[in-house]
Amino acid sequence: MLKRFALMDSISSNLHNYLKKIANNLSVPDKKFLRDSLIGLIRSGKPIVCQMARHLPNQQTKFLSRLDRLESHLVKDSDFDDKIKAELPANRLPFIKDDTPIILDLSDIAKPFAKKMDYLATVRDGSTGQLVNGYWLVELYASLSRKNPVPILLEPFSHEEPDSPGQNPVVIKAIHKIFELTGNRGILVVDRGFDSIIMFEDWLDNKYRFVARLVGNRHLVQVYGQTLIRAEQLAEQTPTPYHFHKLVKRHGKPAIVMSRIGWKKVLLPGRDEEMTMIVSRLAGRDKPMMLLTNLPVENVKDAKRIMRLYIRRWECEEGIRFLKNQVSLEKIRTFRWPAIRRLVLLAVLVMIYLGWLVETHPNLCDCLVSLSQPLPDNPDFLAYRLLGGLKEAINTCFWLHKDLLRRGLW
């Protein structure tokens, strides 16, 4: 029992230390709101205000009073979000190294039955592929150690907002913001959806290092020969004499995927920066995979490194799947746009905290995993088990009538 009390005390102290760091510049009411809403979200598992209010630490007040307090803070016109975001980089930037993949992706919050929520736009539901009402999400993850993708920026936007600049300016602004904070540390990794001359020219102008998958219809200039040719035609002409293999899990079992790779030196039309197009041919696939990068590629070791960087892009899919399944990001139920953005921020703070735990407190992570009562396998992505253990620990604090989670943040 003493060990269990010590563990609860350690988890509570760790969570409060994290909250103090990100609530450094907040007022006392905002600090209380941050603590209560984050713990309410972890316990309820849904960004639904009435569910969060039922799980707040202070159970001595009436439910309607707690609900009104949460709602008033969610819709309040304040700089709460900006102050939180200003403190977050200090916790994440030390883990971003020069070769850390910065994964960019677009996702959605699908609300197919919503009609009265502010600024509803038409989005493509990633689960069904259908066009529905909802909001777009621009995502940037830092792929850290132990397959630990930590969100460094995740913000909703809508084309129906007043003075909305459009998708490309929003994405470019997000990239500029992150690389300005990191001092151009990190390597931008993107999928085919960002195969755009606007994106490439911006990244080259700002000297960002990147790895981007090509659709195949882009025209490139061969360095040797100075001929203009489509990327898919150049890929067909590129020899792939080198073997590349990757160990993956399929249906819970390990499998080795074999491919052959090669590369060509290319230029973008109208640009002088020399780049490399890497071609990968997989058995059973008619169309090869094409990657464009401005990283140096002089031998097969460099080419394989680029391939591994791109493969790590799939970690962002795990991140958004975790937010939608475990934090129920798509179950947001509020009409006001400021409240929607604030609830998304709270959901992201949960995942950032779990990623911070993995990097700074591995022993505490092992304790949380054991609390979640896991199956006897060894998963690559730990966030599911960590959240289960954290929820169990917080609930245990309440059942034991421990006052651990009611400390002040000031």
Short mmCIF file of C-alpha atoms in Angstrom, two decimals:
data_model
loop_
_atom_site.label_atom_id
_atom_site.label_comp_id
_atom_site.label_asym_id
_atom_site.label_seq_id
_atom_site.Cartn_x
_atom_site.Cartn_y
_atom_site.Cartn_z
CA MET A 1 0.00 0.00 0.00
CA LEU A 2 2.86 2.36 0.80
CA LYS A 3 4.34 1.74 -2.65
CA ARG A 4 0.97 2.49 -4.26
CA PHE A 5 0.66 5.75 -2.32
CA ALA A 6 4.22 6.68 -3.30
CA LEU A 7 3.44 5.97 -6.97
CA MET A 8 0.26 8.10 -6.85
CA ASP A 9 2.21 10.91 -5.22
CA SER A 10 4.95 10.68 -7.87
CA ILE A 11 2.46 10.75 -10.75
CA SER A 12 0.54 13.66 -9.23
CA SER A 13 3.72 15.67 -8.62
CA ASN A 14 4.92 15.00 -12.15
CA LEU A 15 1.62 16.13 -13.70
CA HIS A 16 1.58 19.30 -11.61
CA ASN A 17 5.17 20.13 -12.50
CA TYR A 18 4.23 19.84 -16.18
CA LEU A 19 1.17 22.06 -15.71
CA LYS A 20 3.21 24.66 -13.84
CA LYS A 21 5.66 24.91 -16.73
CA ILE A 22 3.00 25.58 -19.34
CA ALA A 23 0.84 27.78 -17.05
CA ASN A 24 3.67 30.09 -16.12
CA ASN A 25 2.08 33.31 -17.45
CA LEU A 26 -1.59 32.54 -16.78
CA SER A 27 -3.83 34.24 -14.25
CA VAL A 28 -5.02 32.24 -11.23
CA PRO A 29 -8.52 31.54 -12.70
CA ASP A 30 -6.95 30.40 -15.97
CA LYS A 31 -4.55 28.12 -14.09
CA LYS A 32 -7.48 26.51 -12.29
CA PHE A 33 -9.30 26.08 -15.60
CA LEU A 34 -6.23 24.46 -17.21
CA ARG A 35 -5.79 22.01 -14.32
CA ASP A 36 -9.45 21.08 -14.01
CA SER A 37 -10.21 20.83 -17.72
CA LEU A 38 -7.12 18.73 -18.46
CA ILE A 39 -7.81 16.29 -15.63
CA GLY A 40 -11.51 16.21 -16.55
CA LEU A 41 -10.58 15.41 -20.17
CA ILE A 42 -8.18 12.62 -19.15
CA ARG A 43 -10.74 11.04 -16.81
CA SER A 44 -13.72 11.31 -19.17
CA GLY A 45 -11.82 10.53 -22.39
CA LYS A 46 -14.05 12.92 -24.36
CA PRO A 47 -13.84 16.68 -25.11
CA ILE A 48 -17.55 16.99 -24.21
CA VAL A 49 -17.98 19.78 -21.68
CA CYS A 50 -20.68 18.15 -19.55
CA GLN A 51 -18.65 14.92 -19.31
CA MET A 52 -15.53 16.84 -18.35
CA ALA A 53 -17.47 18.76 -15.69
CA ARG A 54 -18.60 15.50 -14.06
CA HIS A 55 -14.95 14.47 -13.64
CA LEU A 56 -13.49 17.70 -12.29
CA PRO A 57 -11.24 17.45 -9.20
CA ASN A 58 -13.40 19.75 -7.06
CA GLN A 59 -16.53 17.69 -6.42
CA GLN A 60 -17.73 19.89 -3.53
CA THR A 61 -19.45 22.38 -5.87
CA LYS A 62 -22.66 21.61 -7.75
CA PHE A 63 -22.47 20.07 -11.20
CA LEU A 64 -24.18 23.04 -12.90
CA SER A 65 -21.72 25.45 -11.30
CA ARG A 66 -18.79 23.40 -12.59
CA LEU A 67 -20.37 23.20 -16.03
CA ASP A 68 -20.97 26.96 -16.21
CA ARG A 69 -17.39 27.67 -15.11
CA LEU A 70 -15.96 25.40 -17.82
CA GLU A 71 -18.19 26.85 -20.54
CA SER A 72 -17.43 30.45 -19.59
CA HIS A 73 -13.66 29.81 -19.79
CA LEU A 74 -13.96 27.97 -23.11
CA VAL A 75 -15.75 30.83 -24.88
CA LYS A 76 -13.97 33.67 -23.07
CA ASP A 77 -12.16 36.09 -25.37
CA SER A 78 -8.67 36.00 -23.85
CA ASP A 79 -5.06 35.24 -24.69
CA PHE A 80 -5.20 31.89 -22.85
CA ASP A 81 -4.29 29.88 -25.99
CA ASP A 82 -1.45 32.19 -26.99
CA LYS A 83 0.14 32.07 -23.54
CA ILE A 84 -0.02 28.27 -23.44
CA LYS A 85 1.51 27.97 -26.92
CA ALA A 86 4.25 30.42 -25.98
CA GLU A 87 5.36 28.18 -23.08
CA LEU A 88 5.16 24.84 -24.93
CA PRO A 89 8.34 25.22 -27.07
CA ALA A 90 10.54 25.30 -23.97
CA ASN A 91 9.37 21.75 -23.16
CA ARG A 92 9.68 20.35 -26.70
CA LEU A 93 12.56 22.13 -28.42
CA PRO A 94 15.39 20.51 -26.38
CA PHE A 95 14.38 17.12 -27.84
CA ILE A 96 14.48 18.28 -31.48
CA LYS A 97 17.90 17.57 -32.97
CA ASP A 98 19.37 18.51 -36.32
CA ASP A 99 18.22 15.24 -37.92
CA THR A 100 14.82 14.93 -36.18
CA PRO A 101 11.99 14.33 -38.70
CA ILE A 102 9.36 17.09 -38.58
CA ILE A 103 6.29 15.38 -40.05
CA LEU A 104 3.68 17.55 -41.77
CA ASP A 105 0.18 16.32 -42.53
CA LEU A 106 -3.40 17.50 -42.97
CA SER A 107 -6.25 15.82 -41.15
CA ASP A 108 -9.87 16.61 -40.39
CA ILE A 109 -12.45 16.86 -37.65
CA ALA A 110 -15.48 15.38 -39.37
CA LYS A 111 -18.89 16.62 -38.14
CA PRO A 112 -21.26 15.17 -40.77
CA PHE A 113 -24.46 15.92 -38.81
CA ALA A 114 -23.48 19.36 -37.49
CA LYS A 115 -25.36 22.37 -38.85
CA LYS A 116 -25.00 25.23 -36.33
CA MET A 117 -21.31 25.05 -35.35
CA ASP A 118 -19.32 28.15 -36.29
CA TYR A 119 -17.56 28.24 -39.67
CA LEU A 120 -18.38 24.69 -40.76
CA ALA A 121 -16.49 23.88 -43.96
CA THR A 122 -16.48 20.98 -46.41
CA VAL A 123 -13.74 18.48 -45.60
CA ARG A 124 -12.84 15.01 -46.80
CA ASP A 125 -13.46 12.50 -44.04
CA GLY A 126 -10.26 10.46 -43.75
CA SER A 127 -12.20 7.42 -42.50
CA THR A 128 -14.84 7.20 -45.25
CA GLY A 129 -13.39 9.33 -48.05
CA GLN A 130 -16.67 11.27 -48.32
CA LEU A 131 -17.09 15.06 -48.36
CA VAL A 132 -18.77 16.13 -45.10
CA ASN A 133 -19.06 19.12 -42.80
CA GLY A 134 -16.16 19.69 -40.43
CA TYR A 135 -12.83 21.42 -39.94
CA TRP A 136 -9.33 20.96 -41.31
CA LEU A 137 -6.37 20.27 -39.03
CA VAL A 138 -2.79 21.21 -39.88
CA GLU A 139 -0.46 18.83 -38.01
CA LEU A 140 3.27 18.99 -37.32
CA TYR A 141 4.88 16.19 -35.29
CA ALA A 142 8.44 15.75 -34.10
CA SER A 143 9.40 12.08 -34.45
CA LEU A 144 11.46 11.48 -31.31
CA SER A 145 13.00 8.31 -29.90
CA ARG A 146 11.16 5.02 -29.36
CA LYS A 147 8.65 5.85 -32.10
CA ASN A 148 7.33 8.72 -30.03
CA PRO A 149 5.62 11.32 -32.29
CA VAL A 150 5.04 14.46 -30.24
CA PRO A 151 2.68 17.09 -31.71
CA ILE A 152 4.50 20.40 -31.94
CA LEU A 153 1.64 22.15 -33.74
CA LEU A 154 -1.92 21.02 -34.32
CA GLU A 155 -4.45 23.70 -35.12
CA PRO A 156 -7.91 23.63 -36.71
CA PHE A 157 -8.78 26.00 -39.53
CA SER A 158 -11.77 26.56 -41.77
CA HIS A 159 -12.16 28.05 -45.21
CA GLU A 160 -15.37 29.66 -43.95
CA GLU A 161 -13.58 31.83 -41.39
CA PRO A 162 -13.73 35.57 -42.12
CA ASP A 163 -10.61 36.65 -44.02
CA SER A 164 -9.43 33.04 -44.33
CA PRO A 165 -6.24 33.05 -46.44
CA GLY A 166 -6.72 29.51 -47.72
CA GLN A 167 -4.98 26.19 -47.14
CA ASN A 168 -1.51 26.91 -48.57
CA PRO A 169 -0.91 30.13 -46.58
CA VAL A 170 -2.07 28.41 -43.36
CA VAL A 171 0.29 25.47 -43.91
CA ILE A 172 3.23 27.70 -44.89
CA LYS A 173 2.69 29.92 -41.84
CA ALA A 174 2.68 26.85 -39.57
CA ILE A 175 5.95 25.57 -41.08
CA HIS A 176 7.60 28.98 -40.72
CA LYS A 177 6.52 29.18 -37.10
CA ILE A 178 8.02 25.80 -36.17
CA PHE A 179 11.32 26.21 -38.02
CA GLU A 180 11.72 29.71 -36.60
CA LEU A 181 11.42 28.22 -33.11
CA THR A 182 13.83 25.36 -33.84
CA GLY A 183 16.38 27.53 -35.64
CA ASN A 184 15.95 25.41 -38.81
CA ARG A 185 16.71 22.22 -36.87
CA GLY A 186 14.83 19.18 -38.10
CA ILE A 187 14.00 17.70 -41.51
CA LEU A 188 10.55 18.32 -42.98
CA VAL A 189 8.89 15.07 -44.16
CA VAL A 190 5.69 15.27 -46.22
CA ASP A 191 3.45 13.07 -48.34
CA ARG A 192 2.11 13.51 -51.89
CA GLY A 193 -0.52 16.04 -50.83
CA PHE A 194 2.20 18.69 -50.54
CA ASP A 195 3.73 18.08 -53.99
CA SER A 196 3.25 21.73 -54.95
CA ILE A 197 5.58 24.24 -56.60
CA ILE A 198 4.41 26.84 -54.06
CA MET A 199 5.60 24.63 -51.21
CA PHE A 200 8.91 23.64 -52.83
CA GLU A 201 9.85 27.22 -53.68
CA ASP A 202 9.04 28.41 -50.15
CA TRP A 203 11.13 25.62 -48.58
CA LEU A 204 14.06 26.27 -50.89
CA ASP A 205 13.90 30.04 -50.34
CA ASN A 206 14.01 29.53 -46.57
CA LYS A 207 16.67 26.78 -46.81
CA TYR A 208 14.52 24.17 -45.10
CA ARG A 209 15.69 20.58 -45.54
CA PHE A 210 12.89 18.32 -46.73
CA VAL A 211 11.88 14.90 -48.00
CA ALA A 212 8.70 14.94 -50.10
CA ARG A 213 6.89 12.19 -51.97
CA LEU A 214 6.00 13.06 -55.56
CA VAL A 215 2.74 12.35 -57.34
CA GLY A 216 4.59 11.82 -60.63
CA ASN A 217 3.17 14.55 -62.88
CA ARG A 218 5.77 17.17 -61.89
CA HIS A 219 8.31 18.28 -64.50
CA LEU A 220 11.96 18.07 -63.43
CA VAL A 221 15.23 18.99 -65.09
CA GLN A 222 18.00 16.39 -65.18
CA VAL A 223 21.30 17.80 -63.93
CA TYR A 224 23.22 15.81 -66.53
CA GLY A 225 21.66 16.62 -69.87
CA GLN A 226 19.48 19.61 -68.86
CA THR A 227 16.38 17.95 -70.32
CA LEU A 228 12.86 18.65 -69.04
CA ILE A 229 11.01 15.44 -68.19
CA ARG A 230 8.05 14.30 -66.10
CA ALA A 231 8.95 12.69 -62.78
CA GLU A 232 7.18 9.40 -63.57
CA GLN A 233 8.98 9.12 -66.92
CA LEU A 234 12.32 9.81 -65.24
CA ALA A 235 11.52 7.17 -62.62
CA GLU A 236 10.95 4.58 -65.34
CA GLN A 237 14.37 5.38 -66.79
CA THR A 238 16.18 5.31 -63.43
CA PRO A 239 18.02 2.05 -62.65
CA THR A 240 17.43 0.62 -59.14
CA PRO A 241 20.34 -1.75 -58.49
CA TYR A 242 20.37 -1.51 -54.67
CA HIS A 243 18.32 -3.56 -52.22
CA PHE A 244 16.41 -1.99 -49.34
CA HIS A 245 14.41 -3.86 -46.70
CA LYS A 246 12.22 -2.80 -43.81
CA LEU A 247 10.79 -4.87 -40.93
CA VAL A 248 7.08 -4.09 -40.50
CA LYS A 249 4.13 -5.56 -38.61
CA ARG A 250 1.20 -6.96 -40.58
CA HIS A 251 -1.78 -8.38 -38.71
CA GLY A 252 0.34 -8.33 -35.56
CA LYS A 253 3.15 -10.41 -37.07
CA PRO A 254 6.59 -9.16 -38.22
CA ALA A 255 7.25 -9.20 -41.96
CA ILE A 256 10.13 -8.02 -44.13
CA VAL A 257 9.31 -5.74 -47.08
CA MET A 258 11.92 -5.82 -49.85
CA SER A 259 12.41 -3.13 -52.50
CA ARG A 260 15.05 -1.87 -54.91
CA ILE A 261 16.23 1.74 -54.94
CA GLY A 262 18.16 4.17 -57.16
CA TRP A 263 18.43 7.93 -57.60
CA LYS A 264 18.91 10.77 -60.06
CA LYS A 265 20.18 14.33 -59.61
CA VAL A 266 17.50 16.83 -60.67
CA LEU A 267 16.51 20.51 -60.59
CA LEU A 268 13.16 22.21 -60.38
CA PRO A 269 12.39 24.31 -63.49
CA GLY A 270 13.63 27.85 -62.89
CA ARG A 271 15.67 26.93 -59.80
CA ASP A 272 19.42 26.40 -59.38
CA GLU A 273 19.37 24.20 -56.25
CA GLU A 274 20.52 20.66 -57.00
CA MET A 275 18.24 17.99 -55.53
CA THR A 276 17.86 14.23 -55.69
CA MET A 277 14.92 12.10 -56.78
CA ILE A 278 15.03 8.67 -55.12
CA VAL A 279 13.12 5.87 -56.84
CA SER A 280 11.93 2.78 -54.96
CA ARG A 281 10.39 -0.24 -56.71
CA LEU A 282 8.37 -2.65 -54.61
CA ALA A 283 7.53 -6.16 -55.81
CA GLY A 284 3.95 -6.36 -57.04
CA ARG A 285 3.56 -2.60 -57.57
CA ASP A 286 3.40 -1.15 -61.07
CA LYS A 287 4.21 2.45 -60.13
CA PRO A 288 7.47 3.18 -58.27
CA MET A 289 7.62 5.48 -55.26
CA MET A 290 9.38 8.80 -55.94
CA LEU A 291 10.93 10.97 -53.22
CA LEU A 292 12.36 14.45 -53.81
CA THR A 293 14.90 15.80 -51.31
CA ASN A 294 17.50 18.54 -51.02
CA LEU A 295 19.54 16.47 -48.55
CA PRO A 296 22.89 15.23 -49.89
CA VAL A 297 22.69 11.79 -51.55
CA GLU A 298 26.06 10.51 -52.74
CA ASN A 299 25.84 6.78 -52.08
CA VAL A 300 23.42 4.00 -51.21
CA LYS A 301 23.79 4.69 -47.47
CA ASP A 302 22.46 8.23 -47.97
CA ALA A 303 19.60 6.94 -50.13
CA LYS A 304 18.55 4.40 -47.50
CA ARG A 305 18.63 7.14 -44.87
CA ILE A 306 16.17 9.19 -46.92
CA MET A 307 13.92 6.16 -47.29
CA ARG A 308 13.90 5.60 -43.52
CA LEU A 309 13.09 9.26 -42.91
CA TYR A 310 10.05 9.00 -45.16
CA ILE A 311 8.90 5.73 -43.61
CA ARG A 312 8.81 7.48 -40.22
CA ARG A 313 6.17 9.79 -41.68
CA TRP A 314 3.60 7.10 -40.89
CA GLU A 315 4.07 7.83 -37.19
CA CYS A 316 1.88 10.92 -37.59
CA GLU A 317 -0.98 8.60 -38.63
CA GLU A 318 -0.61 6.88 -35.26
CA GLY A 319 -0.72 10.29 -33.57
CA ILE A 320 -3.98 11.49 -35.10
CA ARG A 321 -5.53 8.02 -34.69
CA PHE A 322 -4.68 8.18 -30.99
CA LEU A 323 -6.25 11.63 -30.63
CA LYS A 324 -9.42 10.56 -32.42
CA ASN A 325 -9.80 7.19 -30.67
CA GLN A 326 -8.53 7.78 -27.12
CA VAL A 327 -9.23 11.51 -26.67
CA SER A 328 -12.27 11.44 -29.02
CA LEU A 329 -11.19 14.55 -30.89
CA GLU A 330 -14.10 14.29 -33.35
CA LYS A 331 -16.68 14.26 -30.54
CA ILE A 332 -16.28 17.95 -29.77
CA ARG A 333 -19.74 19.36 -29.10
CA THR A 334 -19.78 23.12 -28.88
CA PHE A 335 -21.02 25.82 -31.21
CA ARG A 336 -18.44 28.56 -30.70
CA TRP A 337 -15.20 28.66 -32.73
CA PRO A 338 -12.99 29.82 -29.79
CA ALA A 339 -14.27 26.89 -27.71
CA ILE A 340 -13.53 24.44 -30.54
CA ARG A 341 -9.95 25.69 -30.84
CA ARG A 342 -9.50 25.57 -27.05
CA LEU A 343 -10.78 21.99 -26.77
CA VAL A 344 -8.41 20.91 -29.56
CA LEU A 345 -5.56 22.54 -27.65
CA LEU A 346 -6.49 20.64 -24.47
CA ALA A 347 -6.59 17.34 -26.38
CA VAL A 348 -3.14 18.05 -27.84
CA LEU A 349 -1.79 18.89 -24.36
CA VAL A 350 -2.68 15.36 -23.24
CA MET A 351 -0.59 13.81 -26.02
CA ILE A 352 2.27 16.28 -25.50
CA TYR A 353 2.37 15.34 -21.82
CA LEU A 354 2.60 11.62 -22.65
CA GLY A 355 5.40 12.28 -25.16
CA TRP A 356 7.21 14.42 -22.58
CA LEU A 357 6.95 11.54 -20.09
CA VAL A 358 8.52 9.09 -22.54
CA GLU A 359 11.52 11.37 -23.10
CA THR A 360 12.11 12.57 -19.53
CA HIS A 361 10.70 9.96 -17.11
CA PRO A 362 11.04 6.44 -18.58
CA ASN A 363 10.80 4.79 -15.13
CA LEU A 364 7.49 6.49 -14.45
CA CYS A 365 6.31 5.39 -17.91
CA ASP A 366 7.00 1.77 -16.98
CA CYS A 367 4.86 2.21 -13.85
CA LEU A 368 2.00 3.72 -15.88
CA VAL A 369 2.18 0.89 -18.41
CA SER A 370 1.90 -1.68 -15.60
CA LEU A 371 -1.10 0.20 -14.16
CA SER A 372 -2.88 -0.09 -17.52
CA GLN A 373 -2.78 -3.92 -17.20
CA PRO A 374 -1.50 -4.49 -20.75
CA LEU A 375 -1.47 -7.63 -22.86
CA PRO A 376 1.88 -9.44 -23.01
CA ASP A 377 3.08 -7.93 -26.28
CA ASN A 378 5.58 -5.19 -27.01
CA PRO A 379 3.91 -2.33 -28.93
CA ASP A 380 5.90 0.35 -30.74
CA PHE A 381 3.47 3.15 -29.88
CA LEU A 382 3.18 3.54 -26.09
CA ALA A 383 0.65 6.38 -25.84
CA TYR A 384 -2.39 4.08 -25.57
CA ARG A 385 -1.00 2.25 -22.55
CA LEU A 386 0.37 5.40 -20.97
CA LEU A 387 -3.01 7.12 -21.15
CA GLY A 388 -4.73 4.05 -19.71
CA GLY A 389 -2.27 3.97 -16.82
CA LEU A 390 -2.56 7.73 -16.23
CA LYS A 391 -6.35 7.51 -16.14
CA GLU A 392 -6.17 4.62 -13.70
CA ALA A 393 -3.72 6.54 -11.48
CA ILE A 394 -5.87 9.69 -11.39
CA ASN A 395 -9.04 7.70 -10.66
CA THR A 396 -7.22 5.86 -7.87
CA CYS A 397 -6.29 9.20 -6.28
CA PHE A 398 -9.97 10.11 -6.09
CA TRP A 399 -11.11 6.74 -4.81
CA LEU A 400 -8.46 6.86 -2.08
CA HIS A 401 -9.68 10.35 -1.14
CA LYS A 402 -6.18 11.66 -1.70
CA ASP A 403 -5.93 15.41 -2.12
CA LEU A 404 -3.04 15.04 -4.56
CA LEU A 405 -4.75 16.52 -7.59
CA ARG A 406 -6.08 19.64 -5.88
CA ARG A 407 -2.81 21.44 -5.35
CA GLY A 408 -2.45 24.99 -6.57
CA LEU A 409 -0.52 25.87 -9.70
CA TRP A 410 0.73 29.16 -8.30
#
